[in-house]
Amino acid sequence: MHTFCDDTSYPNALILIPARLADETQLDALIVPDNDVLHMIDRGYFNFAKFETYCAERIRFVTLIKTNTIVNVIEELPIDLSSPITRHALGR
């Protein structure tokens, strides 16, 4: 089950697919083409080609990365020392 939430606090759209399909197959269906939306994407949807397309279309997103992902850091950003965040950086 793949969920979508807009300005509500509960899912207002669901996509049901058989378990044998990869999560990534539903990624485009969950993306809202609105530059004011920030998409939060789980590791199951990890697809660099789609991420490149989203960047070109200025679609904003955040994703968990896999442990073997190579990230080229563009800029280190400050973090509050009392925060649980261990690193904040812009990368490619």
mmCIF file of C-alpha atoms in Angstrom:
data_model
loop_
_atom_site.group_PDB
_atom_site.id
_atom_site.type_symbol
_atom_site.label_atom_id
_atom_site.label_comp_id
_atom_site.label_asym_id
_atom_site.label_seq_id
_atom_site.Cartn_x
_atom_site.Cartn_y
_atom_site.Cartn_z
ATOM 1 C CA MET A 1 0.000 0.000 0.000
ATOM 2 C CA HIS A 2 1.349 3.414 -0.973
ATOM 3 C CA THR A 3 -0.109 6.503 0.672
ATOM 4 C CA PHE A 4 -0.386 10.179 -0.163
ATOM 5 C CA CYS A 5 -1.217 13.036 2.230
ATOM 6 C CA ASP A 6 -1.744 16.638 1.214
ATOM 7 C CA ASP A 7 -2.591 19.254 3.851
ATOM 8 C CA THR A 8 -4.320 16.673 6.033
ATOM 9 C CA SER A 9 -2.913 14.620 8.870
ATOM 10 C CA TYR A 10 -4.054 11.313 7.417
ATOM 11 C CA PRO A 11 -3.636 9.565 4.045
ATOM 12 C CA ASN A 12 -6.190 10.802 1.524
ATOM 13 C CA ALA A 13 -5.079 8.614 -1.381
ATOM 14 C CA LEU A 14 -3.965 5.001 -1.507
ATOM 15 C CA ILE A 15 -2.424 2.885 -4.250
ATOM 16 C CA LEU A 16 -2.750 -0.854 -3.710
ATOM 17 C CA ILE A 17 -0.462 -3.177 -5.660
ATOM 18 C CA PRO A 18 0.580 -6.838 -5.332
ATOM 19 C CA ALA A 19 3.534 -7.357 -3.002
ATOM 20 C CA ARG A 20 5.753 -8.687 -5.797
ATOM 21 C CA LEU A 21 6.001 -5.256 -7.513
ATOM 22 C CA ALA A 22 8.751 -2.876 -6.433
ATOM 23 C CA ASP A 23 7.652 0.224 -4.516
ATOM 24 C CA GLU A 24 9.532 2.311 -7.063
ATOM 25 C CA THR A 25 6.901 1.494 -9.730
ATOM 26 C CA GLN A 26 4.452 3.814 -7.943
ATOM 27 C CA LEU A 27 6.761 6.760 -7.334
ATOM 28 C CA ASP A 28 5.497 8.975 -10.161
ATOM 29 C CA ALA A 29 1.885 8.394 -9.092
ATOM 30 C CA LEU A 30 2.688 9.805 -5.658
ATOM 31 C CA ILE A 31 4.556 12.922 -6.828
ATOM 32 C CA VAL A 32 2.632 16.187 -6.852
ATOM 33 C CA PRO A 33 3.944 18.597 -9.525
ATOM 34 C CA ASP A 34 3.887 21.564 -7.161
ATOM 35 C CA ASN A 35 7.064 23.424 -6.223
ATOM 36 C CA ASP A 36 5.621 24.259 -2.786
ATOM 37 C CA VAL A 37 5.338 20.566 -1.851
ATOM 38 C CA LEU A 38 8.155 18.715 -0.109
ATOM 39 C CA HIS A 39 7.987 14.975 -0.818
ATOM 40 C CA MET A 40 9.318 12.530 1.776
ATOM 41 C CA ILE A 41 10.461 9.377 -0.012
ATOM 42 C CA ASP A 42 11.351 6.080 1.642
ATOM 43 C CA ARG A 43 14.286 3.881 0.564
ATOM 44 C CA GLY A 44 11.979 1.524 -1.333
ATOM 45 C CA TYR A 45 11.409 4.253 -3.911
ATOM 46 C CA PHE A 46 15.121 4.907 -4.461
ATOM 47 C CA ASN A 47 15.694 5.687 -8.171
ATOM 48 C CA PHE A 48 18.450 8.084 -9.277
ATOM 49 C CA ALA A 49 17.013 8.587 -12.784
ATOM 50 C CA LYS A 50 13.674 9.705 -11.340
ATOM 51 C CA PHE A 51 15.429 11.894 -8.762
ATOM 52 C CA GLU A 52 17.345 13.624 -11.590
ATOM 53 C CA THR A 53 14.058 14.245 -13.409
ATOM 54 C CA TYR A 54 12.463 15.653 -10.263
ATOM 55 C CA CYS A 55 15.433 17.960 -9.743
ATOM 56 C CA ALA A 56 15.194 19.203 -13.342
ATOM 57 C CA GLU A 57 11.477 19.862 -12.798
ATOM 58 C CA ARG A 58 12.266 21.596 -9.467
ATOM 59 C CA ILE A 59 10.196 19.044 -7.539
ATOM 60 C CA ARG A 60 11.424 19.115 -3.950
ATOM 61 C CA PHE A 61 12.044 15.852 -2.096
ATOM 62 C CA VAL A 62 13.920 14.280 0.782
ATOM 63 C CA THR A 63 14.864 10.615 0.874
ATOM 64 C CA LEU A 64 16.594 8.112 3.078
ATOM 65 C CA ILE A 65 19.712 6.897 1.341
ATOM 66 C CA LYS A 66 21.063 3.387 1.224
ATOM 67 C CA THR A 67 24.306 2.683 3.062
ATOM 68 C CA ASN A 68 26.249 2.071 -0.172
ATOM 69 C CA THR A 69 25.159 5.346 -1.818
ATOM 70 C CA ILE A 70 27.999 7.589 -2.946
ATOM 71 C CA VAL A 71 27.215 11.223 -2.167
ATOM 72 C CA ASN A 72 29.280 14.138 -3.437
ATOM 73 C CA VAL A 73 28.861 16.846 -0.810
ATOM 74 C CA ILE A 74 28.332 20.282 -2.326
ATOM 75 C CA GLU A 75 27.916 22.214 0.918
ATOM 76 C CA GLU A 76 27.913 21.421 4.636
ATOM 77 C CA LEU A 77 25.116 23.187 6.486
ATOM 78 C CA PRO A 78 25.038 24.115 10.180
ATOM 79 C CA ILE A 79 23.107 22.035 12.702
ATOM 80 C CA ASP A 80 22.025 22.817 16.233
ATOM 81 C CA LEU A 81 24.247 20.849 18.607
ATOM 82 C CA SER A 82 21.199 19.912 20.705
ATOM 83 C CA SER A 83 19.500 18.377 17.647
ATOM 84 C CA PRO A 84 19.450 14.609 16.995
ATOM 85 C CA ILE A 85 20.566 15.396 13.427
ATOM 86 C CA THR A 86 24.173 14.333 12.937
ATOM 87 C CA ARG A 87 24.811 15.935 9.558
ATOM 88 C CA HIS A 88 23.056 18.387 7.247
ATOM 89 C CA ALA A 89 24.517 18.817 3.793
ATOM 90 C CA LEU A 90 23.595 19.511 0.193
ATOM 91 C CA GLY A 91 24.784 16.702 -1.993
ATOM 92 C CA ARG A 92 24.609 15.114 -5.399
#
